[in-house]
């Protein structure tokens, strides 16, 4: 059975354009995979804490020396890692906030990026991602037009962090100009849906 993990990163629980596109991408993928299992992770609802001394301390404390609080932090991280490791396909719904990904998504990556768990360094010092064999789709929703411009900080960042973790087969789906009026919105969604239909 194919498992699809949908990760919604929007700060809105309802009506987010990026979530709409992620939903439609997942529906398209599931339609082509009989019996596909879909898991939805809502980062807004999760409320993952940003990195602080407590979280970092847990990550770098040996297992036999962890406090109960640190064990709880590691258990939460391990659950997120197990979830993404178990997925065959990952779909990210990502809006653009102030020229970057939402802080919820950055926190998620911080919680799953752990040395010797999701990445390691080879003897020659080069990194090796340990979340391998995944197909990733990223649905990006933006108010302006940023694709292929110096102001697009999202695409390079997402390629870098996903690749660092071992996920290099990544397809980006763009809906841009969503703040430019109804006609621009219609065009943006038409183009995005054309890309989704081609999956």
Coordinates of N, CA and C in Angstrom, one line a residue:
X1 N 0.8 -1.2 0.0 CA 0.0 0.0 0.0 C 0.9 1.2 0.0
X2 N 0.6 2.2 -0.9 CA 1.3 3.4 -0.9 C 0.8 4.4 0.2
X3 N 1.8 5.0 0.9 CA 1.4 6.0 1.9 C 1.8 7.4 1.5
X4 N 0.9 8.3 1.5 CA 1.1 9.7 1.1 C 1.0 10.5 2.4
X5 N 2.1 11.3 2.7 CA 2.1 12.2 3.8 C 1.9 13.6 3.3
X6 N 0.9 14.2 3.8 CA 0.6 15.6 3.4 C 1.0 16.5 4.6
X7 N 1.8 17.5 4.4 CA 2.3 18.4 5.4 C 1.8 19.8 5.1
X8 N 0.9 20.3 5.9 CA 0.3 21.6 5.7 C 1.0 22.6 6.6
X9 N 1.6 23.7 5.9 CA 2.4 24.6 6.7 C 1.8 26.0 6.9
X10 N 0.6 26.2 6.4 CA 0.0 27.5 6.4 C -0.4 27.9 7.9
X11 N -0.4 29.2 8.1 CA -0.8 29.7 9.4 C -2.3 29.9 9.5
X12 N -3.0 29.6 8.5 CA -4.5 29.6 8.5 C -5.0 28.2 8.5
X13 N -6.0 27.9 9.4 CA -6.5 26.5 9.5 C -7.5 26.3 8.4
X14 N -8.1 27.3 7.9 CA -9.1 27.2 6.8 C -8.8 28.1 5.7
X15 N -9.0 27.6 4.5 CA -9.0 28.5 3.3 C -7.6 28.9 2.8
X16 N -6.6 28.3 3.3 CA -5.2 28.6 2.8 C -5.0 28.1 1.4
X17 N -4.5 28.9 0.5 CA -4.3 28.5 -0.9 C -3.3 27.4 -1.0
X18 N -2.3 27.4 -0.2 CA -1.3 26.3 -0.3 C -1.9 25.0 0.1
X19 N -2.8 25.0 1.1 CA -3.4 23.8 1.6 C -4.4 23.3 0.5
X20 N -5.1 24.2 -0.2 CA -6.0 23.8 -1.3 C -5.2 23.1 -2.3
X21 N -4.0 23.6 -2.7 CA -3.2 23.0 -3.7 C -2.6 21.6 -3.3
X22 N -2.2 21.6 -2.0 CA -1.7 20.3 -1.4 C -2.9 19.2 -1.4
X23 N -4.1 19.7 -1.1 CA -5.2 18.7 -1.1 C -5.4 18.2 -2.5
X24 N -5.4 19.1 -3.5 CA -5.7 18.6 -4.8 C -4.5 17.7 -5.4
X25 N -3.3 18.0 -5.0 CA -2.2 17.2 -5.3 C -2.3 15.8 -4.8
X26 N -2.7 15.7 -3.5 CA -2.9 14.4 -2.8 C -4.0 13.7 -3.5
X27 N -5.1 14.4 -3.8 CA -6.3 13.7 -4.4 C -5.8 13.1 -5.8
X28 N -5.1 13.8 -6.5 CA -4.6 13.4 -7.8 C -3.7 12.1 -7.6
X29 N -2.8 12.2 -6.7 CA -1.9 11.0 -6.4 C -2.7 9.8 -5.9
X30 N -3.6 10.0 -5.0 CA -4.4 8.9 -4.4 C -5.3 8.3 -5.5
X31 N -5.8 9.1 -6.4 CA -6.6 8.5 -7.5 C -5.9 7.5 -8.3
X32 N -4.6 7.7 -8.5 CA -3.8 6.8 -9.3 C -3.2 5.6 -8.5
X33 N -3.5 5.5 -7.2 CA -2.9 4.5 -6.3 C -4.1 3.8 -5.5
X34 N -4.6 2.7 -6.0 CA -5.7 2.1 -5.3 C -5.3 1.7 -3.9
X35 N -6.1 2.1 -3.0 CA -5.9 1.8 -1.6 C -4.8 2.6 -0.9
X36 N -4.5 3.8 -1.5 CA -3.5 4.6 -0.9 C -3.9 5.1 0.5
X37 N -2.9 5.1 1.4 CA -3.2 5.6 2.7 C -2.7 7.1 2.8
X38 N -3.5 8.0 3.2 CA -3.2 9.4 3.3 C -3.1 9.8 4.8
X39 N -1.9 10.4 5.1 CA -1.7 10.9 6.5 C -1.6 12.4 6.3
X40 N -2.3 13.2 7.1 CA -2.2 14.7 7.1 C -1.6 15.2 8.3
X41 N -0.5 15.9 8.2 CA 0.1 16.6 9.4 C -0.1 18.1 9.2
X42 N -0.8 18.6 10.2 CA -1.1 20.1 10.2 C -0.2 20.7 11.2
X43 N 0.8 21.4 10.7 CA 1.8 22.0 11.5 C 1.3 23.1 12.4
X44 N 0.2 23.8 11.9 CA -0.4 24.9 12.8 C -1.0 24.2 14.0
X45 N -1.7 23.1 13.9 CA -2.3 22.4 15.0 C -1.3 21.8 15.9
X46 N -0.1 21.3 15.3 CA 0.9 20.7 16.1 C 1.5 21.6 17.1
X47 N 1.8 22.8 16.7 CA 2.4 23.7 17.7 C 3.8 23.3 18.1
X48 N 4.6 22.8 17.2 CA 6.0 22.4 17.5 C 6.7 23.6 18.1
X49 N 7.4 23.5 19.2 CA 8.2 24.6 19.7 C 9.4 24.9 18.8
X50 N 9.8 26.1 18.7 CA 11.0 26.4 18.0 C 12.2 25.9 18.8
X51 N 13.3 25.8 18.2 CA 14.5 25.3 18.9 C 14.9 26.2 20.0
X52 N 15.2 25.6 21.2 CA 15.7 26.4 22.3 C 16.7 25.5 23.0
X53 N 17.2 25.9 24.2 CA 18.2 25.2 24.9 C 17.7 23.8 25.3
X54 N 16.4 23.7 25.7 CA 15.8 22.5 26.1 C 15.8 21.4 25.0
X55 N 15.3 21.9 23.9 CA 15.2 20.9 22.7 C 16.5 20.5 22.2
X56 N 17.4 21.5 22.1 CA 18.8 21.1 21.6 C 19.5 20.3 22.6
X57 N 19.3 20.5 23.9 CA 19.9 19.7 24.9 C 19.5 18.3 24.8
X58 N 18.2 18.1 24.6 CA 17.7 16.7 24.4 C 18.3 16.0 23.2
X59 N 18.4 16.7 22.1 CA 18.9 16.1 20.9 C 20.4 15.7 21.1
X60 N 21.1 16.4 21.9 CA 22.6 16.1 22.1 C 23.0 15.4 23.4
X61 N 22.0 15.0 24.1 CA 22.3 14.2 25.4 C 22.2 12.7 25.1
X62 N 23.2 12.0 25.5 CA 23.2 10.5 25.3 C 21.9 9.9 25.9
X63 N 21.4 8.9 25.2 CA 20.2 8.3 25.6 C 20.1 7.9 27.1
X64 N 21.2 7.4 27.6 CA 21.2 6.9 29.0 C 21.4 8.0 30.0
X65 N 21.5 9.2 29.6 CA 21.7 10.4 30.5 C 20.5 11.4 30.4
X66 N 19.5 11.1 29.6 CA 18.4 12.0 29.4 C 17.4 12.0 30.6
X67 N 16.9 13.2 30.8 CA 15.9 13.4 31.8 C 14.5 12.9 31.2
X68 N 13.5 12.7 32.1 CA 12.2 12.4 31.5 C 11.7 13.5 30.5
X69 N 12.0 14.7 30.8 CA 11.6 15.8 29.9 C 12.3 15.6 28.5
X70 N 13.5 15.3 28.6 CA 14.3 15.1 27.3 C 13.8 13.9 26.6
X71 N 13.5 12.8 27.3 CA 12.9 11.6 26.7 C 11.6 11.9 25.9
X72 N 10.8 12.8 26.5 CA 9.5 13.2 25.9 C 9.8 14.0 24.6
X73 N 10.8 14.8 24.6 CA 11.2 15.6 23.4 C 11.7 14.6 22.3
X74 N 12.5 13.7 22.7 CA 13.0 12.7 21.7 C 11.9 11.9 21.1
X75 N 11.0 11.5 22.0 CA 9.9 10.7 21.5 C 9.0 11.4 20.5
X76 N 8.8 12.7 20.7 CA 8.1 13.5 19.8 C 8.8 13.6 18.4
X77 N 10.1 13.9 18.5 CA 10.9 13.9 17.3 C 10.9 12.6 16.6
X78 N 11.1 11.5 17.3 CA 11.2 10.2 16.7 C 9.8 9.8 16.0
X79 N 8.7 10.3 16.6 CA 7.4 10.0 15.9 C 7.3 10.7 14.6
X80 N 7.8 12.0 14.6 CA 7.7 12.7 13.3 C 8.6 12.1 12.3
X81 N 9.8 11.6 12.7 CA 10.7 11.0 11.8 C 10.2 9.7 11.3
X82 N 9.6 8.9 12.2 CA 9.0 7.6 11.8 C 7.9 7.8 10.7
X83 N 7.1 8.9 10.9 CA 6.0 9.2 10.0 C 6.5 9.5 8.6
X84 N 7.5 10.3 8.5 CA 8.0 10.7 7.2 C 8.8 9.5 6.6
X85 N 9.5 8.7 7.4 CA 10.2 7.6 6.9 C 9.3 6.5 6.3
X86 N 8.1 6.4 6.9 CA 7.1 5.4 6.5 C 6.4 5.8 5.2
X87 N 6.4 7.1 4.8 CA 5.7 7.6 3.6 C 6.5 7.3 2.4
X88 N 5.7 6.9 1.3 CA 6.3 6.8 0.0 C 6.4 8.1 -0.7
X89 N 5.4 8.9 -0.5 CA 5.3 10.2 -1.2 C 4.9 11.3 -0.2
X90 N 5.6 12.4 -0.3 CA 5.3 13.5 0.6 C 4.9 14.7 -0.2
X91 N 3.8 15.4 0.3 CA 3.2 16.6 -0.3 C 3.3 17.7 0.7
X92 N 4.0 18.8 0.3 CA 4.1 19.9 1.2 C 3.2 21.1 0.7
X93 N 2.4 21.6 1.5 CA 1.7 22.9 1.1 C 2.3 24.0 1.8
X94 N 2.9 24.9 1.0 CA 3.8 25.9 1.6 C 3.4 27.3 1.1
X95 N 2.9 28.2 1.9 CA 2.7 29.6 1.5 C 4.0 30.4 1.7
X96 N 4.1 31.6 1.1 CA 5.2 32.5 1.2 C 4.9 33.5 2.2
X97 N 5.6 33.6 3.3 CA 5.5 34.6 4.4 C 6.8 35.4 4.5
X98 N 6.7 36.6 4.2 CA 7.9 37.5 4.3 C 9.1 36.9 3.7
X99 N 9.0 36.5 2.5 CA 10.1 36.0 1.6 C 10.6 34.6 2.0
X100 N 9.9 33.9 2.9 CA 10.4 32.6 3.3 C 9.3 31.6 3.6
X101 N 9.7 30.4 4.0 CA 8.7 29.4 4.5 C 8.2 29.8 5.8
X102 N 7.0 29.4 6.2 CA 6.4 29.7 7.5 C 7.3 29.1 8.6
X103 N 7.3 29.8 9.7 CA 8.1 29.4 10.8 C 7.7 28.0 11.3
X104 N 6.5 27.6 11.1 CA 6.0 26.3 11.5 C 6.8 25.2 10.7
X105 N 7.0 25.5 9.5 CA 7.7 24.5 8.6 C 9.2 24.4 9.0
X106 N 9.8 25.6 9.3 CA 11.2 25.6 9.7 C 11.3 24.8 11.0
X107 N 10.4 25.0 11.9 CA 10.4 24.2 13.2 C 10.3 22.7 12.9
X108 N 9.4 22.4 12.0 CA 9.3 20.9 11.7 C 10.6 20.4 11.2
X109 N 11.3 21.1 10.3 CA 12.6 20.6 9.8 C 13.6 20.5 10.9
X110 N 13.5 21.5 11.8 CA 14.5 21.4 13.0 C 14.2 20.2 13.8
X111 N 13.0 19.8 13.9 CA 12.6 18.6 14.8 C 13.0 17.3 14.1
X112 N 13.1 17.3 12.8 CA 13.4 16.0 12.1 C 14.8 15.9 11.6
X113 N 15.6 17.0 11.7 CA 17.0 17.0 11.2 C 17.9 16.7 12.4
X114 N 18.2 15.4 12.5 CA 19.0 14.9 13.7 C 20.2 14.1 13.2
X115 N 21.4 14.5 13.7 CA 22.6 13.7 13.3 C 22.5 12.3 13.7
X116 N 22.9 11.4 12.8 CA 22.9 10.0 13.0 C 21.5 9.3 13.0
X117 N 20.5 10.2 12.8 CA 19.2 9.6 12.7 C 18.6 9.9 11.3
X118 N 18.6 11.2 10.9 CA 18.1 11.5 9.5 C 19.2 12.0 8.6
X119 N 20.4 12.2 9.1 CA 21.6 12.4 8.3 C 22.8 12.0 9.0
X120 N 23.9 11.8 8.3 CA 25.2 11.5 8.9 C 26.3 12.0 8.0
X121 N 27.5 12.1 8.5 CA 28.6 12.5 7.7 C 29.5 11.3 7.4
X122 N 29.8 11.1 6.1 CA 30.7 10.0 5.7 C 32.1 10.3 6.2
X123 N 33.0 9.3 6.0 CA 34.4 9.4 6.5 C 35.1 10.6 5.8
X124 N 34.7 10.9 4.6 CA 35.3 12.0 3.9 C 34.7 13.4 4.3
X125 N 33.7 13.4 5.2 CA 33.2 14.6 5.7 C 31.9 15.1 4.9
X126 N 31.6 14.4 3.8 CA 30.4 14.8 3.1 C 29.1 14.3 3.8
X127 N 28.0 15.1 3.7 CA 26.8 14.6 4.4 C 26.0 13.6 3.5
X128 N 25.3 12.7 4.2 CA 24.5 11.8 3.6 C 23.1 11.8 4.3
X129 N 22.1 12.1 3.5 CA 20.7 12.1 4.0 C 20.2 10.7 4.2
X130 N 19.5 10.4 5.2 CA 19.0 9.1 5.5 C 17.5 8.9 5.3
X131 N 16.8 9.9 4.8 CA 15.4 9.7 4.5 C 15.4 9.6 2.9
X132 N 15.5 8.4 2.5 CA 15.7 8.1 1.1 C 14.5 7.4 0.4
X133 N 14.5 7.5 -0.9 CA 13.5 6.7 -1.7 C 12.1 7.4 -1.7
X134 N 12.1 8.7 -1.5 CA 10.8 9.4 -1.4 C 10.6 10.3 -2.6
X135 N 9.3 10.4 -3.1 CA 9.0 11.4 -4.1 C 8.3 12.5 -3.3
X136 N 8.7 13.7 -3.6 CA 8.2 14.9 -2.9 C 7.6 15.9 -3.9
X137 N 6.4 16.4 -3.5 CA 5.8 17.5 -4.3 C 5.6 18.6 -3.3
X138 N 6.0 19.8 -3.8 CA 5.8 21.0 -3.0 C 4.9 22.0 -3.7
X139 N 3.7 22.3 -3.1 CA 2.8 23.2 -3.6 C 3.0 24.6 -3.0
X140 N 3.5 25.5 -3.8 CA 3.8 26.8 -3.3 C 2.8 27.9 -3.7
X141 N 2.2 28.6 -2.7 CA 1.3 29.7 -3.0 C 1.8 31.0 -2.6
X142 N 1.8 31.9 -3.5 CA 2.5 33.2 -3.3 C 1.6 34.4 -3.8
X143 N 1.7 35.5 -3.1 CA 0.9 36.7 -3.5 C 1.5 37.4 -4.7
X144 N 2.8 37.4 -4.8 CA 3.5 38.0 -6.0 C 4.1 37.0 -6.9
X145 N 5.0 37.5 -7.7 CA 5.7 36.6 -8.6 C 7.2 36.5 -8.3
X146 N 7.6 35.3 -7.9 CA 9.0 35.2 -7.4 C 9.8 34.1 -8.1
X147 N 9.1 33.2 -8.8 CA 9.7 32.0 -9.4 C 10.9 32.5 -10.3
X148 N 12.0 31.9 -10.2 CA 13.2 32.2 -11.0 C 13.7 33.6 -10.9
X149 N 13.4 34.2 -9.7 CA 14.0 35.5 -9.5 C 14.9 35.5 -8.2
X150 N 15.7 36.5 -8.0 CA 16.6 36.5 -6.8 C 15.7 36.5 -5.5
X151 N 14.5 36.9 -5.5 CA 13.7 37.0 -4.3 C 13.0 35.7 -3.9
X152 N 13.2 34.7 -4.8 CA 12.6 33.4 -4.4 C 13.6 32.6 -3.5
X153 N 13.5 32.8 -2.2 CA 14.3 32.2 -1.2 C 13.8 30.8 -0.8
X154 N 12.5 30.6 -1.1 CA 11.9 29.3 -0.7 C 12.4 28.1 -1.5
X155 N 12.4 28.2 -2.8 CA 12.8 27.1 -3.6 C 14.2 26.6 -3.3
X156 N 15.2 27.5 -3.3 CA 16.5 27.0 -3.0 C 16.6 26.4 -1.6
X157 N 16.0 27.0 -0.6 CA 16.0 26.5 0.8 C 15.4 25.1 0.8
X158 N 14.2 24.9 0.2 CA 13.6 23.6 0.3 C 14.3 22.5 -0.5
X159 N 14.9 22.9 -1.6 CA 15.8 21.9 -2.3 C 17.0 21.5 -1.4
X160 N 17.5 22.5 -0.7 CA 18.7 22.2 0.1 C 18.4 21.4 1.3
X161 N 17.3 21.7 2.1 CA 17.0 21.0 3.3 C 16.5 19.6 3.0
X162 N 15.6 19.5 2.0 CA 15.1 18.2 1.6 C 16.3 17.3 1.0
X163 N 17.1 17.9 0.2 CA 18.3 17.1 -0.3 C 19.2 16.7 0.8
X164 N 19.4 17.6 1.8 CA 20.3 17.2 2.9 C 19.8 16.0 3.7
X165 N 18.5 15.9 3.7 CA 17.9 14.8 4.4 C 17.7 13.5 3.6
X166 N 18.1 13.6 2.3 CA 18.1 12.5 1.4 C 17.0 12.5 0.4
X167 N 16.1 13.5 0.4 CA 15.0 13.6 -0.6 C 15.3 14.5 -1.7
X168 N 15.7 13.9 -2.8 CA 16.2 14.7 -4.0 C 15.3 14.7 -5.1
X169 N 14.3 13.8 -5.1 CA 13.3 13.8 -6.2 C 12.1 14.7 -5.8
X170 N 12.3 16.0 -6.2 CA 11.3 17.0 -5.7 C 10.7 17.7 -6.9
X171 N 9.4 17.8 -6.9 CA 8.7 18.6 -8.0 C 8.0 19.8 -7.3
X172 N 8.2 20.9 -7.9 CA 7.5 22.2 -7.3 C 6.3 22.5 -8.2
X173 N 5.3 22.9 -7.5 CA 4.0 23.3 -8.2 C 3.8 24.8 -7.7
X174 N 3.7 25.7 -8.6 CA 3.6 27.1 -8.2 C 2.2 27.7 -8.5
X175 N 1.7 28.5 -7.6 CA 0.6 29.4 -7.8 C 1.0 30.7 -7.4
X176 N 1.2 31.6 -8.3 CA 1.8 33.0 -8.0 C 0.9 34.1 -8.5
X177 N 1.0 35.2 -7.8 CA 0.2 36.4 -8.2 C -1.2 36.4 -7.5
X178 N -1.3 35.6 -6.4 CA -2.6 35.5 -5.8 C -3.1 36.7 -5.1
X179 N -2.2 37.7 -4.9 CA -2.7 39.0 -4.4 C -3.0 40.1 -5.4
X180 N -3.0 39.6 -6.7 CA -3.1 40.6 -7.8 C -4.5 40.7 -8.4
X181 N -5.5 40.2 -7.7 CA -6.9 40.3 -8.1 C -7.4 39.0 -8.7
X182 N -8.8 38.9 -8.9 CA -9.4 37.7 -9.2 C -8.9 37.1 -10.5
X183 N -8.6 37.9 -11.5 CA -8.1 37.3 -12.8 C -6.8 36.6 -12.6
X184 N -5.9 37.3 -11.8 CA -4.6 36.7 -11.5 C -4.7 35.4 -10.7
X185 N -5.7 35.4 -9.8 CA -5.9 34.2 -9.0 C -6.4 33.0 -9.9
X186 N -7.3 33.3 -10.8 CA -7.8 32.3 -11.7 C -6.7 31.7 -12.6
X187 N -5.8 32.6 -13.1 CA -4.7 32.2 -13.9 C -3.8 31.3 -13.1
X188 N -3.5 31.8 -11.9 CA -2.5 31.0 -11.0 C -3.0 29.6 -10.7
X189 N -4.3 29.5 -10.4 CA -4.8 28.2 -10.0 C -4.9 27.3 -11.3
X190 N -5.2 27.9 -12.4 CA -5.3 27.2 -13.7 C -3.9 26.6 -14.0
X191 N -2.9 27.4 -13.8 CA -1.5 26.9 -14.1 C -1.1 25.8 -13.1
X192 N -1.4 26.0 -11.9 CA -1.1 25.0 -10.8 C -1.8 23.7 -11.1
X193 N -3.1 23.8 -11.4 CA -3.9 22.6 -11.7 C -3.4 21.9 -12.9
X194 N -2.9 22.6 -13.9 CA -2.4 22.0 -15.1 C -1.1 21.1 -14.7
X195 N -0.3 21.7 -13.8 CA 0.9 21.0 -13.3 C 0.5 19.8 -12.5
X196 N -0.6 19.9 -11.7 CA -1.1 18.8 -10.9 C -1.6 17.7 -11.8
X197 N -2.3 18.1 -12.8 CA -2.9 17.1 -13.7 C -1.8 16.3 -14.4
X198 N -0.7 16.9 -14.6 CA 0.4 16.2 -15.3 C 1.2 15.3 -14.4
X199 N 0.9 15.2 -13.1 CA 1.6 14.3 -12.2 C 1.4 12.8 -12.7

